[in-house]
Amino acid sequence: MRTIHSDEIKNAIHNLFLDACSNLGDDVKTSLENALEIETSQYGKNILSQLIENLELAREKQRPCCQDTGMAIVFADIGQDIHIQGDSLFSAINDGVKSAYKEGFMRNSVLDPLSRINTGNNTPPVVHYDIVPGDTIALHVAPKGFGSENSSALAMLKPSDGILGVENFIIDRIKNFGAFACPPLVLGVGIGGTMEKAALLSKRQLLRNVGQKSDDPELAELETRLKNKANNLGIGPMGLGGNTTVLAVHADKYPTHLAGLPVALSVQCHACRHKSIVL
């Protein structure tokens, strides 16, 4: 049994969120540069160039790449042979988020859903836990803006809807709401399981490097079809027209009940912020 102190987790979360908000990965930059090369709209080209410049300035100045520094999402993969000493895991994560958003002068966007009173420090985060083999803790953070989150959706399709029903649901959602999510977009798709499992599958796909294909040939083909269909909508960068509406589609699946076909779509704007560490 290995022991880790909660302060180590707190510090890791603190650094991960500061890094994620200011340093978009090379996966995002490469995807934007590739999109710029094939974009046919002059408006689209101008916007993509500005997004690349903004990414570079955020890195250089160590400032958030977007004013919406998001709600703090954390996926914690906890080894079954590790013991956490000190505060609880949630408290450590919560305190790390709180200190990061204070140090980085990042916008506090979290509030009570009914009273709309701001918590004042961007907490609490949303934390998803998995117990896995081993004696380490893998922490994956994803600051999630709500322009894109508001375009996300869940559908409980009929089994008879099949794969075409899955595709139609996703493309219809992008057609109607994609322009409001600050495209070009990254789409996380979760198919199967139950209502909540499909949603978690879809959100976790946003941790993949942008454009990383599924190892499952069937899912990889689905990702390509959805990307092509979405880009043929003509929404384009920032909704001003063009053939770059989606940078990538990342899909995963899980066995489901014979009577159901749950499908979840997690929409992410071009600022696909994600960082990870293994402790």
GROMACS .gro file of N, CA, C and O in nm, residues 144 148 151-153 167 169-175 177-178 181 183-190 201-212 222-223 225-231 233 245-252 264-270 272:
model
  248
  144LYS      N    1  -1.414   2.376  -1.845
  144LYS     CA    2  -1.520   2.364  -1.946
  144LYS      C    3  -1.605   2.489  -1.952
  144LYS      O    4  -1.680   2.521  -1.860
  148SER      N    5  -2.008   2.619  -2.510
  148SER     CA    6  -2.009   2.486  -2.570
  148SER      C    7  -2.091   2.388  -2.488
  148SER      O    8  -2.162   2.303  -2.542
  151SER      N    9  -2.451   2.365  -2.560
  151SER     CA   10  -2.487   2.301  -2.687
  151SER      C   11  -2.481   2.149  -2.678
  151SER      O   12  -2.518   2.080  -2.774
  152SER      N   13  -2.436   2.097  -2.566
  152SER     CA   14  -2.429   1.952  -2.545
  152SER      C   15  -2.569   1.896  -2.524
  152SER      O   16  -2.663   1.971  -2.492
  153ALA      N   17  -2.584   1.766  -2.541
  153ALA     CA   18  -2.719   1.709  -2.533
  153ALA      C   19  -2.713   1.558  -2.510
  153ALA      O   20  -2.611   1.493  -2.532
  167GLU      N   21  -2.624   0.932  -3.571
  167GLU     CA   22  -2.564   1.037  -3.652
  167GLU      C   23  -2.660   1.153  -3.672
  167GLU      O   24  -2.620   1.271  -3.663
  169PHE      N   25  -2.907   1.252  -3.480
  169PHE     CA   26  -2.920   1.327  -3.355
  169PHE      C   27  -2.805   1.425  -3.338
  169PHE      O   28  -2.826   1.544  -3.306
  170ILE      N   29  -2.682   1.378  -3.361
  170ILE     CA   30  -2.565   1.463  -3.340
  170ILE      C   31  -2.560   1.577  -3.442
  170ILE      O   32  -2.538   1.693  -3.407
  171ILE      N   33  -2.584   1.544  -3.568
  171ILE     CA   34  -2.576   1.647  -3.672
  171ILE      C   35  -2.688   1.749  -3.657
  171ILE      O   36  -2.667   1.870  -3.677
  172ASP      N   37  -2.807   1.704  -3.621
  172ASP     CA   38  -2.917   1.799  -3.599
  172ASP      C   39  -2.884   1.894  -3.485
  172ASP      O   40  -2.916   2.015  -3.490
  173ARG      N   41  -2.821   1.842  -3.380
  173ARG     CA   42  -2.785   1.928  -3.267
  173ARG      C   43  -2.682   2.033  -3.309
  173ARG      O   44  -2.694   2.151  -3.273
  174ILE      N   45  -2.583   1.992  -3.386
  174ILE     CA   46  -2.481   2.087  -3.431
  174ILE      C   47  -2.543   2.188  -3.529
  174ILE      O   48  -2.511   2.308  -3.524
  175LYS      N   49  -2.630   2.141  -3.613
  175LYS     CA   50  -2.695   2.231  -3.709
  175LYS      C   51  -2.771   2.342  -3.638
  175LYS      O   52  -2.770   2.459  -3.682
  177PHE      N   53  -2.741   2.434  -3.296
  177PHE     CA   54  -2.677   2.501  -3.184
  177PHE      C   55  -2.527   2.523  -3.201
  177PHE      O   56  -2.467   2.593  -3.121
  178GLY      N   57  -2.468   2.463  -3.303
  178GLY     CA   58  -2.323   2.468  -3.318
  178GLY      C   59  -2.265   2.607  -3.329
  178GLY      O   60  -2.156   2.634  -3.278
  181ALA      N   61  -2.157   2.779  -3.004
  181ALA     CA   62  -2.056   2.713  -2.920
  181ALA      C   63  -1.913   2.754  -2.957
  181ALA      O   64  -1.818   2.688  -2.917
  183PRO      N   65  -1.743   2.770  -3.269
  183PRO     CA   66  -1.669   2.677  -3.353
  183PRO      C   67  -1.543   2.742  -3.411
  183PRO      O   68  -1.536   2.865  -3.415
  184PRO      N   69  -1.445   2.658  -3.452
  184PRO     CA   70  -1.456   2.515  -3.475
  184PRO      C   71  -1.458   2.433  -3.345
  184PRO      O   72  -1.393   2.469  -3.248
  185LEU      N   73  -1.529   2.321  -3.352
  185LEU     CA   74  -1.562   2.244  -3.234
  185LEU      C   75  -1.486   2.111  -3.228
  185LEU      O   76  -1.440   2.061  -3.329
  186VAL      N   77  -1.481   2.057  -3.107
  186VAL     CA   78  -1.442   1.918  -3.086
  186VAL      C   79  -1.564   1.851  -3.024
  186VAL      O   80  -1.621   1.903  -2.928
  187LEU      N   81  -1.605   1.737  -3.080
  187LEU     CA   82  -1.724   1.668  -3.034
  187LEU      C   83  -1.687   1.539  -2.963
  187LEU      O   84  -1.617   1.454  -3.018
  188GLY      N   85  -1.736   1.525  -2.839
  188GLY     CA   86  -1.723   1.400  -2.767
  188GLY      C   87  -1.854   1.325  -2.775
  188GLY      O   88  -1.959   1.381  -2.743
  189VAL      N   89  -1.850   1.201  -2.817
  189VAL     CA   90  -1.972   1.121  -2.836
  189VAL      C   91  -1.965   0.996  -2.750
  189VAL      O   92  -1.866   0.922  -2.753
  190GLY      N   93  -2.070   0.972  -2.672
  190GLY     CA   94  -2.081   0.851  -2.591
  190GLY      C   95  -2.205   0.774  -2.631
  190GLY      O   96  -2.314   0.830  -2.636
  201LEU      N   97  -1.913   0.903  -2.079
  201LEU     CA   98  -1.831   0.859  -2.192
  201LEU      C   99  -1.801   0.976  -2.285
  201LEU      O  100  -1.687   0.994  -2.330
  202SER      N  101  -1.905   1.053  -2.316
  202SER     CA  102  -1.888   1.163  -2.412
  202SER      C  103  -1.796   1.270  -2.356
  202SER      O  104  -1.711   1.323  -2.428
  203LYS      N  105  -1.810   1.303  -2.227
  203LYS     CA  106  -1.726   1.408  -2.168
  203LYS      C  107  -1.580   1.366  -2.161
  203LYS      O  108  -1.490   1.445  -2.185
  204ARG      N  109  -1.559   1.239  -2.131
  204ARG     CA  110  -1.421   1.190  -2.119
  204ARG      C  111  -1.348   1.193  -2.253
  204ARG      O  112  -1.225   1.204  -2.257
  205GLN      N  113  -1.422   1.186  -2.362
  205GLN     CA  114  -1.358   1.189  -2.495
  205GLN      C  115  -1.289   1.322  -2.523
  205GLN      O  116  -1.201   1.331  -2.609
  206LEU      N  117  -1.327   1.426  -2.448
  206LEU     CA  118  -1.264   1.557  -2.467
  206LEU      C  119  -1.123   1.561  -2.409
  206LEU      O  120  -1.051   1.659  -2.428
  207LEU      N  121  -1.083   1.455  -2.338
  207LEU     CA  122  -0.947   1.446  -2.286
  207LEU      C  123  -0.849   1.393  -2.391
  207LEU      O  124  -0.727   1.404  -2.372
  208ARG      N  125  -0.901   1.335  -2.497
  208ARG     CA  126  -0.813   1.282  -2.602
  208ARG      C  127  -0.746   1.396  -2.678
  208ARG      O  128  -0.800   1.506  -2.689
  209ASN      N  129  -0.626   1.371  -2.730
  209ASN     CA  130  -0.563   1.469  -2.817
  209ASN      C  131  -0.652   1.493  -2.938
  209ASN      O  132  -0.706   1.398  -2.996
  210VAL      N  133  -0.667   1.617  -2.974
  210VAL     CA  134  -0.758   1.653  -3.082
  210VAL      C  135  -0.720   1.581  -3.210
  210VAL      O  136  -0.606   1.592  -3.258
  211GLY      N  137  -0.815   1.506  -3.264
  211GLY     CA  138  -0.791   1.432  -3.388
  211GLY      C  139  -0.743   1.291  -3.368
  211GLY      O  140  -0.729   1.216  -3.465
  212GLN      N  141  -0.720   1.251  -3.243
  212GLN     CA  142  -0.677   1.113  -3.215
  212GLN      C  143  -0.792   1.016  -3.245
  212GLN      O  144  -0.898   1.024  -3.186
  222LEU      N  145  -1.714   0.607  -3.778
  222LEU     CA  146  -1.821   0.696  -3.733
  222LEU      C  147  -1.767   0.836  -3.709
  222LEU      O  148  -1.831   0.936  -3.748
  223GLU      N  149  -1.652   0.846  -3.646
  223GLU     CA  150  -1.590   0.977  -3.621
  223GLU      C  151  -1.567   1.053  -3.751
  223GLU      O  152  -1.595   1.173  -3.761
  225ARG      N  153  -1.721   1.007  -4.046
  225ARG     CA  154  -1.849   1.044  -4.109
  225ARG      C  155  -1.910   1.166  -4.041
  225ARG      O  156  -1.959   1.258  -4.108
  226LEU      N  157  -1.910   1.166  -3.908
  226LEU     CA  158  -1.968   1.278  -3.835
  226LEU      C  159  -1.892   1.408  -3.861
  226LEU      O  160  -1.952   1.515  -3.877
  227LYS      N  161  -1.760   1.399  -3.865
  227LYS     CA  162  -1.680   1.519  -3.892
  227LYS      C  163  -1.712   1.574  -4.031
  227LYS      O  164  -1.733   1.695  -4.048
  228ASN      N  165  -1.719   1.487  -4.130
  228ASN     CA  166  -1.749   1.531  -4.266
  228ASN      C  167  -1.889   1.591  -4.276
  228ASN      O  168  -1.909   1.695  -4.341
  229LYS      N  169  -1.987   1.525  -4.214
  229LYS     CA  170  -2.124   1.577  -4.218
  229LYS      C  171  -2.134   1.713  -4.150
  229LYS      O  172  -2.202   1.803  -4.200
  230ALA      N  173  -2.068   1.727  -4.036
  230ALA     CA  174  -2.073   1.854  -3.963
  230ALA      C  175  -2.007   1.966  -4.044
  230ALA      O  176  -2.059   2.078  -4.050
  231ASN      N  177  -1.894   1.936  -4.107
  231ASN     CA  178  -1.825   2.039  -4.184
  231ASN      C  179  -1.899   2.075  -4.312
  231ASN      O  180  -1.880   2.185  -4.366
  233LEU      N  181  -2.209   2.134  -4.314
  233LEU     CA  182  -2.320   2.221  -4.276
  233LEU      C  183  -2.293   2.367  -4.314
  233LEU      O  184  -2.387   2.447  -4.324
  245THR      N  185  -1.624   2.357  -3.936
  245THR     CA  186  -1.715   2.366  -3.822
  245THR      C  187  -1.666   2.279  -3.708
  245THR      O  188  -1.681   2.313  -3.591
  246VAL      N  189  -1.605   2.165  -3.743
  246VAL     CA  190  -1.559   2.068  -3.644
  246VAL      C  191  -1.413   2.032  -3.672
  246VAL      O  192  -1.376   2.002  -3.786
  247LEU      N  193  -1.330   2.039  -3.569
  247LEU     CA  194  -1.190   1.998  -3.581
  247LEU      C  195  -1.175   1.847  -3.568
  247LEU      O  196  -1.089   1.787  -3.632
  248ALA      N  197  -1.257   1.787  -3.480
  248ALA     CA  198  -1.244   1.643  -3.456
  248ALA      C  199  -1.369   1.591  -3.388
  248ALA      O  200  -1.441   1.666  -3.320
  249VAL      N  201  -1.394   1.461  -3.406
  249VAL     CA  202  -1.498   1.389  -3.335
  249VAL      C  203  -1.432   1.273  -3.264
  249VAL      O  204  -1.357   1.196  -3.326
  250HIS      N  205  -1.457   1.260  -3.134
  250HIS     CA  206  -1.402   1.150  -3.055
  250HIS      C  207  -1.518   1.071  -2.996
  250HIS      O  208  -1.599   1.126  -2.921
  251ALA      N  209  -1.527   0.944  -3.029
  251ALA     CA  210  -1.642   0.863  -2.988
  251ALA      C  211  -1.598   0.740  -2.909
  251ALA      O  212  -1.489   0.686  -2.929
  252ASP      N  213  -1.687   0.699  -2.817
  252ASP     CA  214  -1.664   0.575  -2.743
  252ASP      C  215  -1.800   0.509  -2.721
  252ASP      O  216  -1.905   0.573  -2.737
  264ALA      N  217  -2.500   1.045  -2.602
  264ALA     CA  218  -2.468   1.175  -2.543
  264ALA      C  219  -2.366   1.247  -2.631
  264ALA      O  220  -2.276   1.185  -2.688
  265LEU      N  221  -2.382   1.379  -2.639
  265LEU     CA  222  -2.291   1.464  -2.715
  265LEU      C  223  -2.235   1.570  -2.622
  265LEU      O  224  -2.310   1.649  -2.564
  266SER      N  225  -2.103   1.571  -2.604
  266SER     CA  226  -2.036   1.678  -2.529
  266SER      C  227  -1.965   1.767  -2.631
  266SER      O  228  -1.875   1.723  -2.701
  267VAL      N  229  -2.011   1.891  -2.637
  267VAL     CA  230  -1.956   1.986  -2.734
  267VAL      C  231  -1.846   2.068  -2.668
  267VAL      O  232  -1.862   2.116  -2.555
  268GLN      N  233  -1.736   2.084  -2.739
  268GLN     CA  234  -1.624   2.164  -2.690
  268GLN      C  235  -1.583   2.264  -2.797
  268GLN      O  236  -1.573   2.228  -2.914
  269CYS      N  237  -1.563   2.389  -2.758
  269CYS     CA  238  -1.516   2.488  -2.854
  269CYS      C  239  -1.371   2.456  -2.893
  269CYS      O  240  -1.312   2.360  -2.845
  270HIS      N  241  -1.312   2.540  -2.979
  270HIS     CA  242  -1.176   2.512  -3.026
  270HIS      C  243  -1.076   2.508  -2.910
  270HIS      O  244  -0.973   2.442  -2.920
  272CYS      N  245  -0.987   2.343  -2.660
  272CYS     CA  246  -1.003   2.212  -2.598
  272CYS      C  247  -0.896   2.196  -2.491
  272CYS      O  248  -0.789   2.137  -2.513
   0.00000   0.00000   0.00000
